[in-house]
Coordinates of C-alpha atoms in Angstrom, one line a residue:
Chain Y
X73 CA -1.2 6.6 4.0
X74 CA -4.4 6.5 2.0
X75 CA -6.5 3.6 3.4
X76 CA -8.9 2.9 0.6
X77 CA -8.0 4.2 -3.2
X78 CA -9.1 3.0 -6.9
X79 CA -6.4 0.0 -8.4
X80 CA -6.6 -0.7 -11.6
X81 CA -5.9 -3.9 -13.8
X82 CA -4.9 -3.7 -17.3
X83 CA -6.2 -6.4 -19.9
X84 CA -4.7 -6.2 -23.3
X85 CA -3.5 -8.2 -26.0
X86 CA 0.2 -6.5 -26.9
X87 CA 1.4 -7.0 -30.4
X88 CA 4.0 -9.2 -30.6
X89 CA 7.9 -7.9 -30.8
X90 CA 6.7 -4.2 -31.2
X91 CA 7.8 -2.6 -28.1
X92 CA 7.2 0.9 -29.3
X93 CA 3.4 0.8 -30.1
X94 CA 3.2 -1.6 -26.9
X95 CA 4.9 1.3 -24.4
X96 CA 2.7 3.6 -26.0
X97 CA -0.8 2.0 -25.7
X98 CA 0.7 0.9 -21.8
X99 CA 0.7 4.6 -21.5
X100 CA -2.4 5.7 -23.0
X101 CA -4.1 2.7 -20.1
X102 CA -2.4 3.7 -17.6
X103 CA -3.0 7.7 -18.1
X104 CA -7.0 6.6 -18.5
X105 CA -6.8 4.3 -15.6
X106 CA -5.1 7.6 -13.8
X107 CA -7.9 9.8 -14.8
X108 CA -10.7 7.0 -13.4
X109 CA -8.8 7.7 -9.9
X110 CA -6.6 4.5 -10.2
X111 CA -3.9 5.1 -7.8
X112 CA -2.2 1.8 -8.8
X113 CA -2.3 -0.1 -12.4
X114 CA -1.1 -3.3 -13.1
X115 CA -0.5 -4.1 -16.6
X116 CA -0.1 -7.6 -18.1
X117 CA 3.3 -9.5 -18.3
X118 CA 5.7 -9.0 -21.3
X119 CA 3.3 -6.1 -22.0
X120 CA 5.5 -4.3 -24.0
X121 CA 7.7 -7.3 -25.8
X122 CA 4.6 -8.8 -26.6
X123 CA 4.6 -12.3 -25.4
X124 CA 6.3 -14.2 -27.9
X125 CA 9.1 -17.2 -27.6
X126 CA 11.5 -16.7 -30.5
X127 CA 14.8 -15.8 -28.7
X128 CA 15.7 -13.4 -32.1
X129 CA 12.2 -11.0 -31.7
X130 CA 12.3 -11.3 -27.6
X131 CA 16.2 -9.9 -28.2
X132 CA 14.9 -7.2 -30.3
X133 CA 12.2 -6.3 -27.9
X134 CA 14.2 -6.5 -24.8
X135 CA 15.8 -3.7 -22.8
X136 CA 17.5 -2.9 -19.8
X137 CA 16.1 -2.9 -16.7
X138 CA 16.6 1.0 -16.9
X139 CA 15.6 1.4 -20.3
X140 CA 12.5 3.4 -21.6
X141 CA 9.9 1.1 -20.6
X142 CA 11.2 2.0 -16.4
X143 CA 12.0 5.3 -16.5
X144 CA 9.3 5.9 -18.9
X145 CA 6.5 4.7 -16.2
X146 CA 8.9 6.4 -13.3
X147 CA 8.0 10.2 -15.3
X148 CA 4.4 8.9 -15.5
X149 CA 4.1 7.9 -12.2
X150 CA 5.4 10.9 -10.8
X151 CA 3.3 13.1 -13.2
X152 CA 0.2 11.3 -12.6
X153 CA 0.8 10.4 -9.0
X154 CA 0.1 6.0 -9.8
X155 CA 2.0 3.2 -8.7
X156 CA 2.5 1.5 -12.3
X157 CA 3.6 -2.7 -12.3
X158 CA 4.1 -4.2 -15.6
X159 CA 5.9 -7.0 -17.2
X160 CA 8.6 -6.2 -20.1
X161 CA 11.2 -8.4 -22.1
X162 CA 14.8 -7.3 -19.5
X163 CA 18.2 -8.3 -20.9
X164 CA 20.8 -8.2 -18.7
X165 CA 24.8 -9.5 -18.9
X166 CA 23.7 -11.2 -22.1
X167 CA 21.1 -13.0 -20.9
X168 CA 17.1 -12.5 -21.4
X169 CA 14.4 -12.3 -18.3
X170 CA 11.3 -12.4 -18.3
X171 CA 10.9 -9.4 -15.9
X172 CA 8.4 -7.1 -14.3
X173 CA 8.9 -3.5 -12.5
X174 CA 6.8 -1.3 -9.9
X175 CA 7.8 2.3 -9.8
X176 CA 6.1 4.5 -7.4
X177 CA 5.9 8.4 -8.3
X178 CA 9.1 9.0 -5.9
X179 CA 10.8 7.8 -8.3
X180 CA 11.9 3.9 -7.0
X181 CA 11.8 1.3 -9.5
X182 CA 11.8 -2.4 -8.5
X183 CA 12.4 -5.2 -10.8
X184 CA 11.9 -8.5 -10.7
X185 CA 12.4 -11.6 -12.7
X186 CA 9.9 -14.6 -13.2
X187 CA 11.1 -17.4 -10.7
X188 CA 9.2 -19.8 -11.9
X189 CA 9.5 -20.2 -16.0
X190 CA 6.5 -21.7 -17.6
X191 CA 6.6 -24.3 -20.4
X192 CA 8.8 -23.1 -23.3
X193 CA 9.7 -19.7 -21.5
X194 CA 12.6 -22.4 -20.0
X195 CA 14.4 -22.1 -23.6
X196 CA 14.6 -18.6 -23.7
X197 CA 14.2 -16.5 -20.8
X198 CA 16.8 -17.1 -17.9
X199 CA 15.5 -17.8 -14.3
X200 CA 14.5 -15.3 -11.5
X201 CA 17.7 -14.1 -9.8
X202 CA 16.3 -11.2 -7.6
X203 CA 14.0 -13.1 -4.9
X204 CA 10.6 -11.8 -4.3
X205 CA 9.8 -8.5 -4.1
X206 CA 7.5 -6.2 -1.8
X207 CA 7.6 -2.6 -2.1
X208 CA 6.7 -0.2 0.7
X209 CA 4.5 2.6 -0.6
X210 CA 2.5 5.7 -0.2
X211 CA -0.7 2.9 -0.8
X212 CA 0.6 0.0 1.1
X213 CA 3.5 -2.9 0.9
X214 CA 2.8 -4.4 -2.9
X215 CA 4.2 -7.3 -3.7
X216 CA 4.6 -8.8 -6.8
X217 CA 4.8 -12.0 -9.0
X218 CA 4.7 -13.2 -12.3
X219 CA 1.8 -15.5 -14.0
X220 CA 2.7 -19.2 -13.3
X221 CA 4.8 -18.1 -10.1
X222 CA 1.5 -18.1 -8.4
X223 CA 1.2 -21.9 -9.1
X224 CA 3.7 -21.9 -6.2
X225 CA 2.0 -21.6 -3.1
X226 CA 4.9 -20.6 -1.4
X227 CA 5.3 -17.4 -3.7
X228 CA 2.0 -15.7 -2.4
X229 CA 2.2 -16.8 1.0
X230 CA 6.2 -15.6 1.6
X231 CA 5.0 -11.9 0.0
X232 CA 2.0 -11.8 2.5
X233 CA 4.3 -13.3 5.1
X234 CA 6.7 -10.5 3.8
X235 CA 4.0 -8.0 4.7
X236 CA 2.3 -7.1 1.4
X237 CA -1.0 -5.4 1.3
X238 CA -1.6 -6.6 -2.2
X239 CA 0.2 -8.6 -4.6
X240 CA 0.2 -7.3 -8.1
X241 CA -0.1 -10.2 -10.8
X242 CA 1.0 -9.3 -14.6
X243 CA 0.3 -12.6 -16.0
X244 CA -0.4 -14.0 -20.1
X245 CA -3.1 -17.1 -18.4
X246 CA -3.3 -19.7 -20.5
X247 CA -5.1 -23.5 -21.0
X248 CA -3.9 -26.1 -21.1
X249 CA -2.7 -27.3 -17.7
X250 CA -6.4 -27.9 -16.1
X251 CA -8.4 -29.7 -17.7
X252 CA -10.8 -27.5 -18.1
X253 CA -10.3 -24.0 -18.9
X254 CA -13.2 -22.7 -16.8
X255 CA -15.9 -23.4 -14.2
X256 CA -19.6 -22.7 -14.3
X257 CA -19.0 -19.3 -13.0
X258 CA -16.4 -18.6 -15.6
X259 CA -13.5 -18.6 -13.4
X260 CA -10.4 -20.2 -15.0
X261 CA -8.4 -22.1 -12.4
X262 CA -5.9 -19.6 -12.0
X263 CA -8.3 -16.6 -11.4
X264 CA -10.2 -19.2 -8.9
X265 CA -6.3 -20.4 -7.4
X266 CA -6.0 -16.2 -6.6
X267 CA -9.1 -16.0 -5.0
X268 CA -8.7 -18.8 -2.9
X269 CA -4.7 -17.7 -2.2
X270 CA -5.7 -14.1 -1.3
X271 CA -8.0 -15.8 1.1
X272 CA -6.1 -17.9 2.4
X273 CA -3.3 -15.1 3.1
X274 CA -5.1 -12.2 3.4
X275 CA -4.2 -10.4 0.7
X276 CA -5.5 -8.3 -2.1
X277 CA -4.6 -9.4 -5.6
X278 CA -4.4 -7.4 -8.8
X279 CA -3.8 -10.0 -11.5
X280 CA -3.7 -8.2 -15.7
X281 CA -3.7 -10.7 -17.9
X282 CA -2.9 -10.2 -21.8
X283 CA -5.6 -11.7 -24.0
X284 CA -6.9 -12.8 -27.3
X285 CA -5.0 -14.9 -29.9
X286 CA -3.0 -12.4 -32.4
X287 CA 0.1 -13.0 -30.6
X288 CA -0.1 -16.6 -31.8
X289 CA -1.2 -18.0 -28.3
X290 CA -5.1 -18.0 -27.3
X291 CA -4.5 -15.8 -24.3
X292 CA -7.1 -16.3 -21.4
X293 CA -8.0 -13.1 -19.7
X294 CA -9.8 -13.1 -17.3
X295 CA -8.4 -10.6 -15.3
X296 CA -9.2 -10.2 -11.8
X297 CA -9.3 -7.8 -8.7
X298 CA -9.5 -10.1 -5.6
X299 CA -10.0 -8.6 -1.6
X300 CA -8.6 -9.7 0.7
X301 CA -11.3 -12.2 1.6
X302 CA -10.8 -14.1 -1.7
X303 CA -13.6 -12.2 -3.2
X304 CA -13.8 -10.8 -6.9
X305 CA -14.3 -7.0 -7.2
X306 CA -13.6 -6.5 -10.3
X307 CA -13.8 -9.4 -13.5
X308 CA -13.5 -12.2 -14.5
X309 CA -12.5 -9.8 -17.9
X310 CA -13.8 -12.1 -21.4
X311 CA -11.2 -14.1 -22.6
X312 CA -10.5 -11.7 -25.8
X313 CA -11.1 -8.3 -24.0
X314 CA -8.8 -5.1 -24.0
X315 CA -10.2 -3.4 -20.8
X316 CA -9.3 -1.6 -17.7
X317 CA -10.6 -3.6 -14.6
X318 CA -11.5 -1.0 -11.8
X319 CA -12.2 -1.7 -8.2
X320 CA -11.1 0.2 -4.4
X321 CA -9.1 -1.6 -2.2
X322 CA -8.7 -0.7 1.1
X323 CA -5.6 -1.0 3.1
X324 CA -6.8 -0.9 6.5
X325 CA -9.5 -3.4 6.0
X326 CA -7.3 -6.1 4.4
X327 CA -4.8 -5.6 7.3
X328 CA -7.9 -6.3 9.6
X329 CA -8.6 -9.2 7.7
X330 CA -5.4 -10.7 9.1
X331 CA -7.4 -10.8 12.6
X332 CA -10.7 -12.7 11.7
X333 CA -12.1 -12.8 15.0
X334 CA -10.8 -12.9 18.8
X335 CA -10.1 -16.5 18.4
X336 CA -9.7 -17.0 15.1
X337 CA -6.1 -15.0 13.6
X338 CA -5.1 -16.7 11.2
X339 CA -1.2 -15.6 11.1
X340 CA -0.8 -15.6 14.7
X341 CA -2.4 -19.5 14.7
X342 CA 0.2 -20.9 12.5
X343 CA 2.9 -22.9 13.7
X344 CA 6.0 -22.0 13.4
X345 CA 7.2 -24.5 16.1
X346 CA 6.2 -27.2 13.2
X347 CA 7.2 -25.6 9.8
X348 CA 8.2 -22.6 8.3
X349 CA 8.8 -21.1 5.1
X350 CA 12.5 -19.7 4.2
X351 CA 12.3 -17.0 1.6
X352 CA 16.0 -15.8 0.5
X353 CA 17.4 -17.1 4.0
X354 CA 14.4 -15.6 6.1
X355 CA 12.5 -17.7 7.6
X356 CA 8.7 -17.3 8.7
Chain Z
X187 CA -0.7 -51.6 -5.0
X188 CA -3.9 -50.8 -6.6
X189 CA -3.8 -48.3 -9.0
X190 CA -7.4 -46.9 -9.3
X191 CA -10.3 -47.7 -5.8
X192 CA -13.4 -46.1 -4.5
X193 CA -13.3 -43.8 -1.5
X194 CA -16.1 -42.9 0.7
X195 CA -16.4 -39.4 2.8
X196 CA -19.0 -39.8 5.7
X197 CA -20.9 -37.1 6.9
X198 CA -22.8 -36.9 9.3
X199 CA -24.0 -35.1 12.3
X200 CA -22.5 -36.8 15.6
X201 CA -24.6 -37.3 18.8
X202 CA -23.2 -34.8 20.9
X203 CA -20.9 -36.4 23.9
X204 CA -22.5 -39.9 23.1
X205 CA -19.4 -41.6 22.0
X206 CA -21.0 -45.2 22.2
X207 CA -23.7 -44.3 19.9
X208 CA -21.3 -42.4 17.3
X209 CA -19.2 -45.4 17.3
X210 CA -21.6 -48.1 16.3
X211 CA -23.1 -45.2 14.1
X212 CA -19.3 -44.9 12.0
X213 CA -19.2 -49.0 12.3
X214 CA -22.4 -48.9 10.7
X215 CA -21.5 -46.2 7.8
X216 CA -17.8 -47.9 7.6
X217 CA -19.6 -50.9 6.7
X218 CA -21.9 -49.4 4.1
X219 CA -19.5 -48.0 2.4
X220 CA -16.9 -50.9 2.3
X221 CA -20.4 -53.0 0.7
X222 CA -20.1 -50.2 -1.9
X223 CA -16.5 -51.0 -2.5
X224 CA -14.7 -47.8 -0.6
X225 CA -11.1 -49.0 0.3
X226 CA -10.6 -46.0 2.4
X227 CA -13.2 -44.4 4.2
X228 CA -13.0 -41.0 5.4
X229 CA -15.6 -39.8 8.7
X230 CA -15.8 -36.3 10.1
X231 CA -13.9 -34.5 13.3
X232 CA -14.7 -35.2 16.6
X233 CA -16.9 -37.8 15.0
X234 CA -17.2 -39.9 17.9
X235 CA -17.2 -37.2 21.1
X236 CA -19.4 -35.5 18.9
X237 CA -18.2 -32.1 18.1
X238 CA -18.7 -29.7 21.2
X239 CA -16.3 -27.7 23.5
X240 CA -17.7 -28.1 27.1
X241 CA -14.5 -29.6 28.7
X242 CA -16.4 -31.8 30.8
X243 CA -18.6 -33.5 27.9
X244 CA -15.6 -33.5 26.0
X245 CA -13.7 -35.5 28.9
X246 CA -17.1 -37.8 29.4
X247 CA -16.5 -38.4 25.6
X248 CA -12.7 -38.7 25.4
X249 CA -10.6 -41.7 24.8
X250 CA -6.9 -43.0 24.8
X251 CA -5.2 -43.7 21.4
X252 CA -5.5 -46.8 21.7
X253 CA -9.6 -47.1 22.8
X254 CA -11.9 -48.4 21.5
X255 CA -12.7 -46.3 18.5
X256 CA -8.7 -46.9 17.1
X257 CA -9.1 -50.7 18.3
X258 CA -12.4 -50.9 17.2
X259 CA -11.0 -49.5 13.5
X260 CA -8.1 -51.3 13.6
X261 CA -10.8 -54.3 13.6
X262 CA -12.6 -53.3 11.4
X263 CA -10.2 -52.1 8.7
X264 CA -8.6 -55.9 8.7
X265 CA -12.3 -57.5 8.7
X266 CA -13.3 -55.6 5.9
X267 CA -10.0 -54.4 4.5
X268 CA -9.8 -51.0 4.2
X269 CA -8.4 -48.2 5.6
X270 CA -10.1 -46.2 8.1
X271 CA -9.4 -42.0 9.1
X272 CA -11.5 -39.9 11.3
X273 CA -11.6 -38.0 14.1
X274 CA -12.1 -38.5 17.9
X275 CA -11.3 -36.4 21.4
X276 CA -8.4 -38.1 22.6
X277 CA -7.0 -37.7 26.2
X278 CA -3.0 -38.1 26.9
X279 CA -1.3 -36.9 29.9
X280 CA -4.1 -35.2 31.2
X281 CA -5.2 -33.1 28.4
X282 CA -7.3 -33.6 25.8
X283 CA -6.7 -33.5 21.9
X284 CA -8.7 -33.0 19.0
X285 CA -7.0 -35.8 17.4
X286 CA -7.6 -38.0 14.0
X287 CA -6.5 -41.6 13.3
X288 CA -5.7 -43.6 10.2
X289 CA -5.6 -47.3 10.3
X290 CA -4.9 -50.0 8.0
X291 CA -5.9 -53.3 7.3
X292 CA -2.4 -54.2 7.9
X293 CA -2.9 -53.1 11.5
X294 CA -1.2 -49.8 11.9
X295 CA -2.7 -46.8 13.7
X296 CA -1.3 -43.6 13.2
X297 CA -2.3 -40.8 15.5
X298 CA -3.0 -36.9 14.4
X299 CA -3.4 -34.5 17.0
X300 CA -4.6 -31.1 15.4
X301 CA -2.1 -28.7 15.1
X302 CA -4.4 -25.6 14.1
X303 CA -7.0 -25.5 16.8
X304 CA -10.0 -23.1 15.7
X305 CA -11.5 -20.4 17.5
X306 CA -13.2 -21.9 21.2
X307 CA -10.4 -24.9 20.7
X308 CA -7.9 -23.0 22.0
X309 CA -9.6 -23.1 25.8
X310 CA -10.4 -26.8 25.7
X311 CA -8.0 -28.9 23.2
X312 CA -3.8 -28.8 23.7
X313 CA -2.4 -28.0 20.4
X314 CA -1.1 -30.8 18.2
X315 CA 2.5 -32.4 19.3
X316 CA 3.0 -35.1 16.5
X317 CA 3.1 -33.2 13.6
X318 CA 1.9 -33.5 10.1
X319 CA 1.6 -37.8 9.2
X320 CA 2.2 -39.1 5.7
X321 CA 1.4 -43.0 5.4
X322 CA 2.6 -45.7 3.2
X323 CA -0.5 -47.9 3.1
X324 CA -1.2 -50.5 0.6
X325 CA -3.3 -47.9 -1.1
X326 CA -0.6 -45.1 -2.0
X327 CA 0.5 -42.7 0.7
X328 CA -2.0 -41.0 2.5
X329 CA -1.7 -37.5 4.5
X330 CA -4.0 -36.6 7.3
X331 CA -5.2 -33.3 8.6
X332 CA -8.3 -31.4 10.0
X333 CA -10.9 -28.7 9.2
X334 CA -8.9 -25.8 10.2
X335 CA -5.8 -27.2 9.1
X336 CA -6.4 -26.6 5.5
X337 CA -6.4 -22.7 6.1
X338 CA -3.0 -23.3 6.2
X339 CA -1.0 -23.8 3.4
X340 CA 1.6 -25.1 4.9
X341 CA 0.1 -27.7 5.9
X342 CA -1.6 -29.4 2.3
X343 CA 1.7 -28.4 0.9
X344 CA 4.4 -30.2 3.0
X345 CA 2.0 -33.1 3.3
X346 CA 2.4 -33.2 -0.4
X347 CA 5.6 -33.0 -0.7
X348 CA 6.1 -35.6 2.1
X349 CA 4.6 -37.7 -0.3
X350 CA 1.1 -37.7 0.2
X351 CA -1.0 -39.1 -2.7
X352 CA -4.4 -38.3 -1.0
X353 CA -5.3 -36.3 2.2
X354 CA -7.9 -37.5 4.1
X355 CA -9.5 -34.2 5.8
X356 CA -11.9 -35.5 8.6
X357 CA -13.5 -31.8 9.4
X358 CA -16.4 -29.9 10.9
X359 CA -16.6 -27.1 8.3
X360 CA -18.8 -24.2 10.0
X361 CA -19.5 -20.9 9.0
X362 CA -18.4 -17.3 9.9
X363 CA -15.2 -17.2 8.6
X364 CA -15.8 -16.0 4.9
X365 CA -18.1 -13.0 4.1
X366 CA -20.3 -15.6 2.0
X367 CA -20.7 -18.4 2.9
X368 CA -21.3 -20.4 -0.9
X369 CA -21.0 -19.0 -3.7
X370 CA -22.9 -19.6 -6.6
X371 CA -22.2 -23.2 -7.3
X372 CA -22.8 -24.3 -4.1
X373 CA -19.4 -24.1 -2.7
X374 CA -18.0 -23.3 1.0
X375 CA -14.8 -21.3 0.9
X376 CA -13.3 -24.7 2.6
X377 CA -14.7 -26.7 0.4
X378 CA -13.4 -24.4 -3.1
X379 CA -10.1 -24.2 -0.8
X380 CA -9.5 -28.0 -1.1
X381 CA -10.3 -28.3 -4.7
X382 CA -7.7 -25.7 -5.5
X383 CA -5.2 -26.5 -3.1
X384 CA -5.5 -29.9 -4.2
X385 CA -4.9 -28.5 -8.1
X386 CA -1.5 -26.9 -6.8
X387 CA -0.1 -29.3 -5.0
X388 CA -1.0 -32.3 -7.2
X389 CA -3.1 -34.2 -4.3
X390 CA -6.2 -35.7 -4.2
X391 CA -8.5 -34.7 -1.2
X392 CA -11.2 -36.6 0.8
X393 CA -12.7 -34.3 3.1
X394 CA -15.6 -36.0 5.5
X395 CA -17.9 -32.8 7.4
X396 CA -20.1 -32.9 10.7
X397 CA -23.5 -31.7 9.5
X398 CA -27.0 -30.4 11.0
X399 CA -27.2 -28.3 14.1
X400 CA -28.3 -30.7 16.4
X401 CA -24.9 -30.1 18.2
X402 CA -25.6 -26.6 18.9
X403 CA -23.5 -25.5 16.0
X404 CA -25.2 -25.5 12.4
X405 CA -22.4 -27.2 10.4
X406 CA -22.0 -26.8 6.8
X407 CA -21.3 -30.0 5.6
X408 CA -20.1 -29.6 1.8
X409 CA -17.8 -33.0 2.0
X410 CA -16.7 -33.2 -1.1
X411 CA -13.8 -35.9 -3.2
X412 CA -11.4 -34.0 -5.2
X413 CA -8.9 -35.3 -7.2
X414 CA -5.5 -34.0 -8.1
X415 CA -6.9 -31.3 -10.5
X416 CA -8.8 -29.6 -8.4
X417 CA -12.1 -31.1 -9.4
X418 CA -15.0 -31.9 -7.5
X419 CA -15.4 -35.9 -8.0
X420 CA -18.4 -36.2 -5.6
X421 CA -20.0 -33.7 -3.7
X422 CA -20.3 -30.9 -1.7
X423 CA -22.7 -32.7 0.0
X424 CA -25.9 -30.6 1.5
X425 CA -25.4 -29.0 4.7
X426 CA -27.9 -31.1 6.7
X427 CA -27.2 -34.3 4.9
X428 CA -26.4 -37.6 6.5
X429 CA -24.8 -39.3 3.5
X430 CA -21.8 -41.3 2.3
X431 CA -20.1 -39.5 -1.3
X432 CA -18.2 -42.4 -3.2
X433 CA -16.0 -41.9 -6.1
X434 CA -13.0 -43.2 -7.8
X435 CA -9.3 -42.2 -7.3
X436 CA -6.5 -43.1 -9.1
X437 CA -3.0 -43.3 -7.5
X438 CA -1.1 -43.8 -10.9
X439 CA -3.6 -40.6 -12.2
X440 CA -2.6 -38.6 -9.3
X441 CA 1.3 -39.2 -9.0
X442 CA 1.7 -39.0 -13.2
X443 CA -0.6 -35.5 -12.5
X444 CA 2.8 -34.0 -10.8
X445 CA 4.1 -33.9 -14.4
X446 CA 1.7 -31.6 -16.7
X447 CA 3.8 -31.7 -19.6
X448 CA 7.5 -32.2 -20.5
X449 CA 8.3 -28.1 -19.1
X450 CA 5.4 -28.2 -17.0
X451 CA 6.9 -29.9 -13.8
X452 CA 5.2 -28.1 -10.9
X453 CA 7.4 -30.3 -8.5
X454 CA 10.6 -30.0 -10.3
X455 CA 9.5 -26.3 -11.2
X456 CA 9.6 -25.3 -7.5
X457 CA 12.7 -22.9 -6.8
X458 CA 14.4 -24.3 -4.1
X459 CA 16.9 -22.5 -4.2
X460 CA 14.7 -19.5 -3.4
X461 CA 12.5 -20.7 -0.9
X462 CA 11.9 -23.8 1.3
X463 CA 9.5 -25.1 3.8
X464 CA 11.3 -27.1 6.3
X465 CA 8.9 -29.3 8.4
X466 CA 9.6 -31.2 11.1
X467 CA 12.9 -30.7 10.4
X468 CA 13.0 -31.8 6.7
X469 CA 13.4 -28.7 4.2
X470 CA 11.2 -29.6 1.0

């Protein structure tokens, strides 16, 4: 296992319902990110739909979880040695998810579906049906989530529990649910909730974010890479910026982070003889 | 029930293993802030023993739930109506406890005995055994925890979704833990911890910090009232400061703040058919 490597976090505003030109600027990011040293890139979510809510463009912009978008990043991958997590528009028996994949360059694709449906998304998109995900690696164990999921605190503290290194975010942040849309550092209050959550579980975070307004929503940004301490290494991105967000992460270091001092460890201190947290009938 | 009342954090830096003096020091600050209007009134951990971990200062310093600072409170609270948290060394069956009360004007003490004890704790304090409280006051519902507690996301969590309105944090917030200990605005990790935990689980927070070093430790202070956004009503205090932070908080505010919008229901949103965290017993 490589302990510390270059991750990379894609910020783009896709065009909406145009798959095509979407999977192919995904690819031009993620071969540049590649030839910066990224050895994992996390693009936003609905990257390649475009993140739109009319059921009829979604339907035209979906695909199957095995369709070109997946095995499209699974030759990339392989080619360019990269761990590649994005969010697409999956239909599956009928129904459309709002869905996200990791491939690896062995070739393993694992998808998941948003648990946690944000405002109007509950009209179109159908809710999360595969759990949580964390992939074991050549880099690490990633997890992965979706945007509002992380509104949940369970989400990122079951994948950390679960045993992820890092938790790979494709997200589309916007305002309107705090009341302000940033602090004085320029931290929205889901870039500062990551921070703070990656802290608090000792866990890296990669969170892409789509951005600017020509998908008809005033996208935030900000996209973030977040040690394992809760600190930023990369971003806040500008709110309208299409950029590539690179910073090294370092496996061994934010498994040592789970062990703050002799005394102080803060996953053996919790107390499991008082609560625990049951993730698809495990219970930690 | 009153919608919308002041609360009062009290810092301070205790007298180490004077408990007489720290208790007519609280009466003193309890009734300062009550002048002011405060209906709850939150003061630090270990605010009477003063906060040291020599076990035979701490046993010099320790009471029985139902000494003379919960008495004394209990007093007080129905004098002056208000309700009264903070924290005390408590001794019960021979061991000692790094315990928290709340009491109400009605009479009723409620007894916390921390169940996350930090770093040197371990070798003097016995772990809590009366799990996480939740109570109905004439108020709203208020949680209770301490310091070390909050690292834990367990714990603001299921004291949420027991019902908690506000959680009254009586703490000792020291350094060591994070790499930095502020960032730029002048926030602790602990302290930026409570504001965004308190944003994701829809609470507000009152967290009261020992301060100074004339305990041997150099606390950081940083109490701060959040409400259930995540924003800093009052506060962080300076790290040496003896001072009282009073601000508003509104019950009806905090309990229409679980709603965001019509599909933005962080309660309702939570998939609990995914995960659950079962405390105590109950599954939430």
């Amino acid at each position: 296992m490589t302990d510390a490597f270059p991750v990379a976090a894609v910020q783009f505003g896709a065009r909406l319902y145009a798959p095509d030109e979407n999977r192919a600027r995904a690819e031009t990011a993620i071969r540049s990110a590649a030839g910066k040293g990224a050895r994992l890139v996390v693009l936003p979510e609905l990257a390649i739909s475009g993140y739109g809510l009319d059921p009829e463009g979604l339907a035209r912009s979906a695909e199957p979880g095995d369709g070109p978008t997946v095995t499209g990043w699974q030759a990339l991958a392989a080619e360019l040695d990269v761990v590649i997590s994005g969010g697409f528009c999956e239909t599956a028996g009928g129904n459309l998810h709002n869905s996200a994949a990791l491939v690896t360059p062995e070739g393993s694709a694992t998808l998941y579906r948003k648990l946690h449906l944000f405002d109007g998304e509950k009209n179109v998109f159908s809710p999360g049906d595969r759990g949580l995900p964390v992939v074991e690696t050549a880099l690490g164990r990633i997890g992965l989530c979706v945007c509002y999921d992380l509104r949940f605190v369970e989400v990122a503290r079951a994948l950390a529990l679960m045993g992820a290194d890092v938790i790979a975010v494709p997200t589309a942040w916007v305002g309107g649910f705090d009341r302000n849309a940033r602090d004085a550092m320029g931290f929205i209050g889901q870039a500062r909730g990551a921070m703070v959550q990656a802290n608090l579980n000792q866990v890296a975070m990669v969170c892409a974010s789509q951005s600017g307004g020509d998908q008809g929503i005033r996208f935030l940004g900000s996209s973030l890479i977040v040690d394992s301490f809760g600190e930023c290494l990369a971003g806040p991105s500008e709110q309208d910026a299409d950029e590539t967000l690179i910073a090294s992460l370092d496996i061994a270091a934010i498994r040592a982070s789970r062990v703050r001092s002799a005394l102080v460890r803060p996953r053996e201190d919790r107390r499991v003889d008082v609560y625990g947290l049951t993730v698809s009938g495990t219970t930690y």
